[in-house]
XYZ file of C-alpha atoms in Angstrom:
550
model
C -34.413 2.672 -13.183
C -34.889 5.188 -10.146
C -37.024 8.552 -11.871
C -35.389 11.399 -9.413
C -37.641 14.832 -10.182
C -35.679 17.128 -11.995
C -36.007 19.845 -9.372
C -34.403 17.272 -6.534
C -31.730 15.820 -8.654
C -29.177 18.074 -8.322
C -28.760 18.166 -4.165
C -29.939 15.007 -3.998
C -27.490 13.584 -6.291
C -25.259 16.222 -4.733
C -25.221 13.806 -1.307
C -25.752 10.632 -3.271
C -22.820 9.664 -4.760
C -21.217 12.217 -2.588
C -21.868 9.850 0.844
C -21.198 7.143 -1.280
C -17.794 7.855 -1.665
C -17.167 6.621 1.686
C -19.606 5.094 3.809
C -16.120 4.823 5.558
C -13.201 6.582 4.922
C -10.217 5.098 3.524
C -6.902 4.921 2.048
C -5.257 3.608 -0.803
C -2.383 2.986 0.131
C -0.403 0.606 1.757
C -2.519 0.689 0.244
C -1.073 2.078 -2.940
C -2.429 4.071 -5.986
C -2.980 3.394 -9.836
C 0.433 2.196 -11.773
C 3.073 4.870 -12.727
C 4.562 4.655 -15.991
C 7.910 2.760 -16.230
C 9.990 5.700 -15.569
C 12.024 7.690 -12.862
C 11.353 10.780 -14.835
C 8.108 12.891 -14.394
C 4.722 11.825 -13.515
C 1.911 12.118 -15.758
C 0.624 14.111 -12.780
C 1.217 17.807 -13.063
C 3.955 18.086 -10.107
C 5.243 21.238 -8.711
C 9.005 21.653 -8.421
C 9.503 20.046 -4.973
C 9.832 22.695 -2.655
C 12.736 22.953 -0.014
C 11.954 21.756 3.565
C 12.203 23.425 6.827
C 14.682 20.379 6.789
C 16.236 18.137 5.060
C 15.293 14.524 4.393
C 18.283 13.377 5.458
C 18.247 14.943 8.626
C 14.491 14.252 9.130
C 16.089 10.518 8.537
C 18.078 10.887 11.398
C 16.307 12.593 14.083
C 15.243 10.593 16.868
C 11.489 9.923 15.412
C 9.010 11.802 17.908
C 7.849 8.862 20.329
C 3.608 8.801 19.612
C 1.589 9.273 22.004
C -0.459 6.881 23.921
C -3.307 8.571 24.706
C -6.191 7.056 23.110
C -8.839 9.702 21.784
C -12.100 9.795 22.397
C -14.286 7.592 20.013
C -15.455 9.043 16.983
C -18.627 7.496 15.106
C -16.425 6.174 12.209
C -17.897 2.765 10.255
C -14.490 1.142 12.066
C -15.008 2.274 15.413
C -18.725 1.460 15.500
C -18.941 -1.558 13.090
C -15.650 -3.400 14.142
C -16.437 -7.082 13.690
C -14.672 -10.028 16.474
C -11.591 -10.560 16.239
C -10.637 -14.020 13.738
C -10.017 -16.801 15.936
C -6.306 -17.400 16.334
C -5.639 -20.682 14.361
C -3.079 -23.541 15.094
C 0.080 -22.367 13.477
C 2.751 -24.936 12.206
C 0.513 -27.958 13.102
C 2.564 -31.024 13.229
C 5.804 -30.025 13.073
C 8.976 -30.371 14.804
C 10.979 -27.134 15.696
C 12.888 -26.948 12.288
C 16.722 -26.994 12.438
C 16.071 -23.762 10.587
C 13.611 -21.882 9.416
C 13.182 -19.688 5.902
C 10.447 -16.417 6.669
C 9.773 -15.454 2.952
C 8.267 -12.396 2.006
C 7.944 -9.784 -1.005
C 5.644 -7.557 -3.428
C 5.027 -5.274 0.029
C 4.031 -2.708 -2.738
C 3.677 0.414 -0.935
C 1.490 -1.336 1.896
C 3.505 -0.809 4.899
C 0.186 -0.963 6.895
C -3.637 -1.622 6.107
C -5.302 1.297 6.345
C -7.621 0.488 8.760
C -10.680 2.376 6.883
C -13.029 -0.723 7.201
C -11.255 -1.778 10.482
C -8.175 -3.484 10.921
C -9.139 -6.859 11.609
C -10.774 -7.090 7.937
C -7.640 -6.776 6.187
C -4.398 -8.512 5.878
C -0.619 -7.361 5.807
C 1.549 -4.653 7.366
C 5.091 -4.361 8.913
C 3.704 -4.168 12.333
C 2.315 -7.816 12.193
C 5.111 -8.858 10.074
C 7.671 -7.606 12.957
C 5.336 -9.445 15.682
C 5.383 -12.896 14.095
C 8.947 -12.935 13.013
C 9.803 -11.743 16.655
C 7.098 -14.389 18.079
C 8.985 -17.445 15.565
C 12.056 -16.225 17.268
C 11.740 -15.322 20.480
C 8.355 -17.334 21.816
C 8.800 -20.839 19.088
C 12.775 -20.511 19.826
C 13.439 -21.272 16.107
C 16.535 -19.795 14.444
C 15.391 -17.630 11.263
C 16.713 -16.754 8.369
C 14.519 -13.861 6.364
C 14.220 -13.526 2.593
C 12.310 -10.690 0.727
C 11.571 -11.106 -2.970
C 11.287 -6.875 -3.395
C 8.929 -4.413 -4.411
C 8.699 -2.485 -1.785
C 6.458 0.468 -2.802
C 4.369 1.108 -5.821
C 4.721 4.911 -7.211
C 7.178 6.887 -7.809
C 8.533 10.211 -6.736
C 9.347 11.832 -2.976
C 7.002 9.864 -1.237
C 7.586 6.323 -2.541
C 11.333 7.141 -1.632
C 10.585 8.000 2.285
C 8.236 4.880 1.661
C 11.570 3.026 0.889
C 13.433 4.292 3.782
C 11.019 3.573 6.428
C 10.491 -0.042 5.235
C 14.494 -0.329 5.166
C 14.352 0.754 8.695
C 11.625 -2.121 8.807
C 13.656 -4.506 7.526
C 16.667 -3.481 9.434
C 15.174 -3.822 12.479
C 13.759 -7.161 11.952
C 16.716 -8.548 10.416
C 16.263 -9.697 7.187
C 19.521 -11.317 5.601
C 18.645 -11.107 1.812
C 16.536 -8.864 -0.339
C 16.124 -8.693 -3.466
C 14.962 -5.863 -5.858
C 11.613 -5.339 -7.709
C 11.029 -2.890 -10.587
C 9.238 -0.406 -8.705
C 12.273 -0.248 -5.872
C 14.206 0.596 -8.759
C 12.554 2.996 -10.640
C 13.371 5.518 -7.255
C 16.142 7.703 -7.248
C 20.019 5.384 -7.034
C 20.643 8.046 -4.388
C 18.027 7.259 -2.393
C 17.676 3.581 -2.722
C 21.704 3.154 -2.371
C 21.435 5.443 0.922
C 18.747 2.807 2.271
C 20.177 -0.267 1.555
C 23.752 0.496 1.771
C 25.789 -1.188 4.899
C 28.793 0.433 6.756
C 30.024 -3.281 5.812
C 30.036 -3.805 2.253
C 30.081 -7.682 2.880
C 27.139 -7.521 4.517
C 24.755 -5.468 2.494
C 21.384 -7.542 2.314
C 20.647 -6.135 -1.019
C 21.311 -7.504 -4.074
C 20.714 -9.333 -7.432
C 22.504 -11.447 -9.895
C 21.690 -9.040 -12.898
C 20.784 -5.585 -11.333
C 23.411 -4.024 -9.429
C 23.080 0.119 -7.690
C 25.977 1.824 -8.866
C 28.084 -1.444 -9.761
C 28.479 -1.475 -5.863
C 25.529 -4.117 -4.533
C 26.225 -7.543 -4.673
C 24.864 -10.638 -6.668
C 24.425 -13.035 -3.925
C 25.127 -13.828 0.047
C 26.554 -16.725 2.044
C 24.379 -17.133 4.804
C 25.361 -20.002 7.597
C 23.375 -20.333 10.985
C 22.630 -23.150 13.209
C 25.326 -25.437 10.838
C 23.881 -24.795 7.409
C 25.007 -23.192 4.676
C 22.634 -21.395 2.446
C 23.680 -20.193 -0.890
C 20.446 -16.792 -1.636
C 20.975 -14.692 -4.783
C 18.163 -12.830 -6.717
C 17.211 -12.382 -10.506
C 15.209 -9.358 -12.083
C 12.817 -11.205 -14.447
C 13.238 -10.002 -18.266
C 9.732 -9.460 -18.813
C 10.059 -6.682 -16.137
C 13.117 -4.861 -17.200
C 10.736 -2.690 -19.248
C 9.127 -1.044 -16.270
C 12.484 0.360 -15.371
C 13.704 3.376 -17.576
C 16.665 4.377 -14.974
C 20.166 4.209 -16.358
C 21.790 4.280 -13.296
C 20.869 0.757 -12.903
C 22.969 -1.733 -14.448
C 21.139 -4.638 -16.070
C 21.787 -7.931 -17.611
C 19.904 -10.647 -19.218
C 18.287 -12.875 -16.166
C 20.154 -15.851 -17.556
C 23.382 -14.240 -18.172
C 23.392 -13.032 -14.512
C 22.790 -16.480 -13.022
C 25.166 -18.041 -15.350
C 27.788 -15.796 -13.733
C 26.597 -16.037 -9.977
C 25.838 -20.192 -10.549
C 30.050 -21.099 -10.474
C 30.814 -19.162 -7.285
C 27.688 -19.931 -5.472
C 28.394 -24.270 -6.088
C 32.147 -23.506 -5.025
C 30.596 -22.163 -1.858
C 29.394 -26.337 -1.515
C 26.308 -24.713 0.566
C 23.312 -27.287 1.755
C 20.625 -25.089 0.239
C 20.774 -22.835 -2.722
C 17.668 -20.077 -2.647
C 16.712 -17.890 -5.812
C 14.752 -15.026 -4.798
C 12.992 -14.183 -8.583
C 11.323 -10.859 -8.612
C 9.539 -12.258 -12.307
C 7.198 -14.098 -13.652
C 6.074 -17.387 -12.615
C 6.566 -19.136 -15.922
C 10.226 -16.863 -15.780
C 10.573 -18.296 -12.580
C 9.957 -21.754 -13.400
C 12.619 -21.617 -16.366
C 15.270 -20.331 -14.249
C 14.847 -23.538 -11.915
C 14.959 -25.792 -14.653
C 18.220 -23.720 -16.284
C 19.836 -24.154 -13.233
C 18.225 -26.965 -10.747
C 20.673 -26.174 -8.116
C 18.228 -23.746 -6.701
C 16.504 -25.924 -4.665
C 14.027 -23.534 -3.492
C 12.195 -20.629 -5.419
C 10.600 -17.421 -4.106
C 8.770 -15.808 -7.062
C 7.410 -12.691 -6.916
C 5.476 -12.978 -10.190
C 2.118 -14.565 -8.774
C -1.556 -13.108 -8.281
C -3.547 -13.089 -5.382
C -3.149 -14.998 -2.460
C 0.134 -17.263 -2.869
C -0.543 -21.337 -3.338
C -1.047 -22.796 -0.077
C 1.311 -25.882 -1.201
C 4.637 -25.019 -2.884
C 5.106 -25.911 -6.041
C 7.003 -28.904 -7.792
C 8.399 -28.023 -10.658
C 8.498 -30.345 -13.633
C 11.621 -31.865 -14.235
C 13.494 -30.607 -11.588
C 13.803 -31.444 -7.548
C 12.945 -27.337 -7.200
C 9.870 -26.191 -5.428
C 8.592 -22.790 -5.695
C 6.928 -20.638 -2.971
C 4.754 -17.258 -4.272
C 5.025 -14.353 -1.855
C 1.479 -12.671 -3.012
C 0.354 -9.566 -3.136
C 0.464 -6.291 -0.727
C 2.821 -7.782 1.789
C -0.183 -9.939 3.048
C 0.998 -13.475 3.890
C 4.369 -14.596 4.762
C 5.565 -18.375 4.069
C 7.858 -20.431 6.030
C 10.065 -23.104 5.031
C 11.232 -25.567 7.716
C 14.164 -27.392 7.122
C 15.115 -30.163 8.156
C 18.185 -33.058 8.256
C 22.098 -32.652 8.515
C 21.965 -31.230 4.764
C 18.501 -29.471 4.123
C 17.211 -32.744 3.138
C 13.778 -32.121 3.977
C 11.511 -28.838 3.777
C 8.451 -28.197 5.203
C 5.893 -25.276 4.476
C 3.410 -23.221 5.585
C 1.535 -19.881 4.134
C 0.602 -17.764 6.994
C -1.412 -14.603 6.469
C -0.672 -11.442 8.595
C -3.753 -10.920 10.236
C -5.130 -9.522 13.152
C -3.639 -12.182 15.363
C -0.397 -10.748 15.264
C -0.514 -7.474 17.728
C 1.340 -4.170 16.410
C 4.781 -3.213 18.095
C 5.982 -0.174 19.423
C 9.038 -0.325 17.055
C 7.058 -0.105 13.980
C 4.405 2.214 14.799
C 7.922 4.692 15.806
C 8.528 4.041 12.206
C 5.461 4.721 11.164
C 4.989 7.884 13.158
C 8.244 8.851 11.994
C 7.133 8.731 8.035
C 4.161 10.772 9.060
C 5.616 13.171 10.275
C 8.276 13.353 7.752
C 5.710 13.891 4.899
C 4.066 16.509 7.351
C 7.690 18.398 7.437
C 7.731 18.107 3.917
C 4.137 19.376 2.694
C 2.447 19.001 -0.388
C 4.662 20.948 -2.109
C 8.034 19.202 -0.225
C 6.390 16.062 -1.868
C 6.418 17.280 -5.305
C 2.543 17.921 -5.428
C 0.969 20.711 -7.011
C -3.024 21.206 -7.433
C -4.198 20.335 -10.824
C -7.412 21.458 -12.712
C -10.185 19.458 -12.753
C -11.309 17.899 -16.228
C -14.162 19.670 -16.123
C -12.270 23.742 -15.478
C -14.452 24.033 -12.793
C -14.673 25.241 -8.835
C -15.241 23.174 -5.543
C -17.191 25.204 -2.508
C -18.011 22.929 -0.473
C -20.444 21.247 1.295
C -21.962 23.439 3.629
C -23.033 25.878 0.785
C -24.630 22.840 -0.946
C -26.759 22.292 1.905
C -27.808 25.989 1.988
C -30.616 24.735 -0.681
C -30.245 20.779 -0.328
C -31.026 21.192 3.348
C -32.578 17.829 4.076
C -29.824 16.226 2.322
C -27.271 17.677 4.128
C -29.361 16.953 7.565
C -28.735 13.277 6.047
C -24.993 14.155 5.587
C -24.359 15.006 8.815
C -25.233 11.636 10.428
C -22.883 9.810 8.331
C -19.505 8.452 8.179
C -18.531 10.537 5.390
C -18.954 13.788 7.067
C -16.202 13.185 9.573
C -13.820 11.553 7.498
C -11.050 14.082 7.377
C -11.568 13.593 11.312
C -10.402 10.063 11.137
C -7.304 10.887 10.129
C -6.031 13.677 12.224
C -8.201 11.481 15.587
C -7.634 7.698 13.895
C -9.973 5.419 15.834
C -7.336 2.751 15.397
C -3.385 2.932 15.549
C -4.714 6.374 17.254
C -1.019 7.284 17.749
C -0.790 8.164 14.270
C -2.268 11.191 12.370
C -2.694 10.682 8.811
C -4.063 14.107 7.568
C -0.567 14.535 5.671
C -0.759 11.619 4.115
C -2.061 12.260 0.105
C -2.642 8.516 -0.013
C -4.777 8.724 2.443
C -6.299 12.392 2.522
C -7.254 11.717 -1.461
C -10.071 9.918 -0.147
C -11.136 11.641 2.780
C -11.290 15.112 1.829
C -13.301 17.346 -0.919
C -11.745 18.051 -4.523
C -8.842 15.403 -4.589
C -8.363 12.941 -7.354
C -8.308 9.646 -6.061
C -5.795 7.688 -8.245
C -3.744 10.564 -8.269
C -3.378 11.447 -5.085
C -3.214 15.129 -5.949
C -5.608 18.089 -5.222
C -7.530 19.968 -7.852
C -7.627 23.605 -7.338
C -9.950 24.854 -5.225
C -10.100 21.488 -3.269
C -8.465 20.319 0.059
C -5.758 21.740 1.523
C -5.497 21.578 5.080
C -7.754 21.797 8.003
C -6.269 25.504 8.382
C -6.701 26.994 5.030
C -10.024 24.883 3.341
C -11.920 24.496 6.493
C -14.942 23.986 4.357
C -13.513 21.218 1.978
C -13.072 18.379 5.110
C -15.387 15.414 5.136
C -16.228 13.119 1.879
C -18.675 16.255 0.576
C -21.408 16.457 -2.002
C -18.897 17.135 -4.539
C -17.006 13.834 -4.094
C -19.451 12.331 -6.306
C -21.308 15.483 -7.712
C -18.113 17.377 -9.239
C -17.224 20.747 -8.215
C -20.600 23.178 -7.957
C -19.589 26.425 -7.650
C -20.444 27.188 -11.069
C -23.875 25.620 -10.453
C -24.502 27.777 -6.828
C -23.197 30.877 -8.676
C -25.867 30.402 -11.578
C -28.520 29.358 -9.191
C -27.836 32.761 -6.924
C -28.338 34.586 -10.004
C -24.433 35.644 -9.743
C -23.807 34.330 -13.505
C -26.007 35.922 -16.122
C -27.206 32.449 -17.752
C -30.516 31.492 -19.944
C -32.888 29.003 -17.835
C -31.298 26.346 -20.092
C -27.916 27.214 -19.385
C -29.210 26.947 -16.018
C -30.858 23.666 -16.125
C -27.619 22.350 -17.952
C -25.786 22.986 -15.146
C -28.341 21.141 -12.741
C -28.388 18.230 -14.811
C -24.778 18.355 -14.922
C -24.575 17.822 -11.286
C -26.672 14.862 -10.827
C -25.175 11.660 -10.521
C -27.980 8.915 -11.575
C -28.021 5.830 -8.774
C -27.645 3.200 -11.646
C -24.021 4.689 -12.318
C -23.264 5.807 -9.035
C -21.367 2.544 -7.962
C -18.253 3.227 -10.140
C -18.005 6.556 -8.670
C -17.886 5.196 -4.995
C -15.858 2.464 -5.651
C -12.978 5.078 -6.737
C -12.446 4.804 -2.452
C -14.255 1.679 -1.451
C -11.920 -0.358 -3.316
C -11.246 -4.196 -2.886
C -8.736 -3.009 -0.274
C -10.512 -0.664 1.988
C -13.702 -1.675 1.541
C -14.320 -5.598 0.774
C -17.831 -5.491 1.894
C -18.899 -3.357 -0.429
C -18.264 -5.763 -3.343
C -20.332 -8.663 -3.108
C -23.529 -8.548 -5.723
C -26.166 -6.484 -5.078
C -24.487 -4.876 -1.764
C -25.037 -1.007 -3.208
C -28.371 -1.483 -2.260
C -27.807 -1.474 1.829
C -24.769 1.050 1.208
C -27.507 2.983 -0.408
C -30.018 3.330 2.357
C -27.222 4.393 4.229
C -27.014 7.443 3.012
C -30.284 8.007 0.395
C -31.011 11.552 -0.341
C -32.777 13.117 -3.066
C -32.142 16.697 -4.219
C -33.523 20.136 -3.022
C -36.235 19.996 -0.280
């Protein structure tokens, strides 16, 4: 156990966990916070009335989105512009096959992550609509194949104003690309009817791509589509597992038992005598697996309900002539189904993760600019976000008064990654167009006096580069807690016993053995992976070592 004199602890500590807390800078989001509870109502979170916009959404939806610019800033000395590793080496795609007579792009359980965040360079991580738009458009235009695309739902992850511009922008997404079938997942409808029906709706009610056998918007979506291209008929509906309809409290949604639904949607899809009948099942596996054997028409199964990475073979399932493909999770792999013969007879497949090999578009960073700015018109308070107190009642000041008495540990500060990690998001050294200061899934972990999982500021914390000029950068109070109680009592400006005092300083230190769990609040699995493997901490730590007051 590391022995840190009592008279160094608290600045050192200060900057310890402090740096930690980002050796770089991340998101969470499309990375995506903690679960919300099952509800369209309130968050847990204490959230302000939202207050009106300059504009409204809708005509923030509609205005032609502000083209970003292309002029590349000047490189900063973030982990991802300095440490970017080679790119992966582009790997045979498809090897072995024929062109298919058509081809099935399956996706789902996006999640909220419409991009990676980029925080421990792109390259290192997976998923995104920019590389999902690049291969589809690459199977399409460069492989000539004819494409039909399915999308087992679950868009985004939270709730509230946010997750529903989330929703809009990966409509747009999907529009643009598209997509012929979607279903829904529970946390697409926990969001406002209004705003999902708005989304998905169609000028053409026979050709809205939304739909499920047993969840229906308003009793106006439908339960299932027709699709024929290149000579084949394919019959696509989708089910809403039971097991999730708990995670859905919103009684504008209209519900039915999974099996009921398919029972109803079965008849009219086997009149429709197609060559290949799809079940997009936002549930379970083992739900998933039941519904093929209930009915073993469905051919082909697109669950939603699997962990991690999907199977890299599809799935027989017992009893049946069904196989089942698993989207995974985050949006990061997309399968493809080849198919093959006069009547579907044979299907091929392939699990293709959406990596760095597949160049970002212009079209979807426009979208993505587009949702920036919109949650820059809106503010924090346009988004329904309100500062909260922290647990402990008290202030932040910031970092600069830290290092007023923990000046060797701030020297250290100043040299790292975590200093300039508000910078990185209004100056991104990747997808540069892009500012993502107004993001709060991305500013939570970038900024001074935010709670991470949350994604809301405490008071006193970060506001804006404008009005807490002092609380930028991943400070000493990232990991210390909030110390203007402590500076006031150590200026003499509280009138407190020397063992209130030395409360306070011990209260402030954050001992190395338990400072791990504190960093990893940002340098999660997702924005960080190389800070997980055993016994990294140790080279994070010499990063960024410090010990308390000179």
């Amino acid at each position: 156990m590391l022995t840190i004199p009592v008279r160094t602890l608290p600045a050192t500590l200060v900057l310890l966990a402090l740096t930690f807390a980002l050796v770089i800078g991340c998101q969470k989001t499309e990375t995506g916070g903690p679960e919300a509870p099952p509800t369209s109502v309130a968050s847990p979170v204490d959230v302000a009335a939202p207050k009106a916009p300059d504009k409204s959404p809708q005509a923030m939806k509609e205005e032609t989105p502000q083209t970003p610019s292309l002029e590349k800033p000047a490189a900063t000395d973030s982990p991802a512009a300095s440490n970017d590793p080679p790119p992966l080496p582009a790997r045979e795609l498809f090897a072995g096959w024929t062109k298919p007579r058509l081809a099935l792009f399956l996706t789902g359980e996006q999640h909220g992550y419409i991009e990676p965040c980029g925080c421990t360079g792109l390259t290192n991580q997976k998923g995104g609509l920019n590389r999902r738009f690049t291969f589809l458009k690459q199977l399409r235009e460069e492989r000539g194949w004819d494409v039909v695309a399915l999308d087992a739902g679950n868009q985004v992850r939270r709730f509230g104003r946010q997750a529903e511009i989330k929703f809009q922008t990966t409509a747009n997404a999907i529009k643009q690309m598209n997509y012929d079938a979607i279903t829904f997942g529970p946390d697409d409808l926990r969001l406002s009817v209004d705003e999902v029906f708005v989304a998905v709706a169609d000028v053409n009610p026979d050709k809205m791509r939304y739909f499920a056998a047993n969840a229906s918007l308003l009793g106006a979506t439908p339960r299932y589509r027709i699709l024929e291209k290149d000579g084949l008929k394919i019959g696509v509906t989708g089910v809403f597992g039971d097991s999730r309809r708990g995670q859905v409290a919103n009684d504008e949604v209209e519900f039915q038992p999974a099996l009921e639904g398919l029972a109803m949607v079965w008849p009219e899809l086997e009149a429709a005598k197609c060559d290949l009948y799809v079940l997009l099942a936002s549930a379970s596996l083992e739900e998933s697996r039941e519904y093929a054997r209930k009915f073993p028409g469905f051919r082909l199964i697109v669950s939603a309900g699997g962990a991690g990475e999907p199977t890299l073979e599809m799935e027989k399932i017992e009893g049946t002539d069904s196989q089942m493909v698993q989207v995974g999770v985050k949006g990061m792999f997309a399968g493809v189904v080849g198919i093959y013969g006069d009547h579907a007879e044979e299907l091929k497949y392939e699990r293709v993760p959406l990596d760095a090999r597949f160049p970002d578009s212009d079209e979807m960073m426009t979208l993505l600019a587009n949702y920036q700015q919109q949650l820059e018109a809106l503010g924090w308070g346009g988004l329904g976000i309100k500062p909260i107190e922290h647990p402990t009642g008290r202030q932040f000041v910031g970092s600069q008064v830290c290092g007023e008495c923990h000046t060797t540990a701030m020297e250290i500060w100043e040299k790292t990654p975590h200093a300039h990690a508000t910078e990185t998001l209004v100056h991104p050294p990747e997808r540069f167009e892009v500012a993502r200061n107004f993001d709060p899934e991305c500013i939570a972990c970038h900024a001074v006096g935010w709670n991470q999982s949350q994604y809301v500021p405490y008071k006193s914390g970060y506001l804006s580069l404008e009005e807490t000029p002092l609380m930028t950068g991943v400070g000493c109070e990232n990991c210390h807690g909030p110390g203007a109680e402590h500076v006031a009592a150590e200026q003499g400006e509280l009138m407190l016993s020397d063992e209130q005092i030395a409360e306070l300083r011990q209260s402030m230190q954050l001992p190395l053995e338990t400072a791990r769990q504190t960093c990893i609040k940002c340098h999660d699995i997702d924005n960080s992976p190389d800070f997980h493997p055993a016994d990294t901490f140790d080279s994070y730590w010499e990063q960024i070592e410090h010990y308390g007051v000179d």
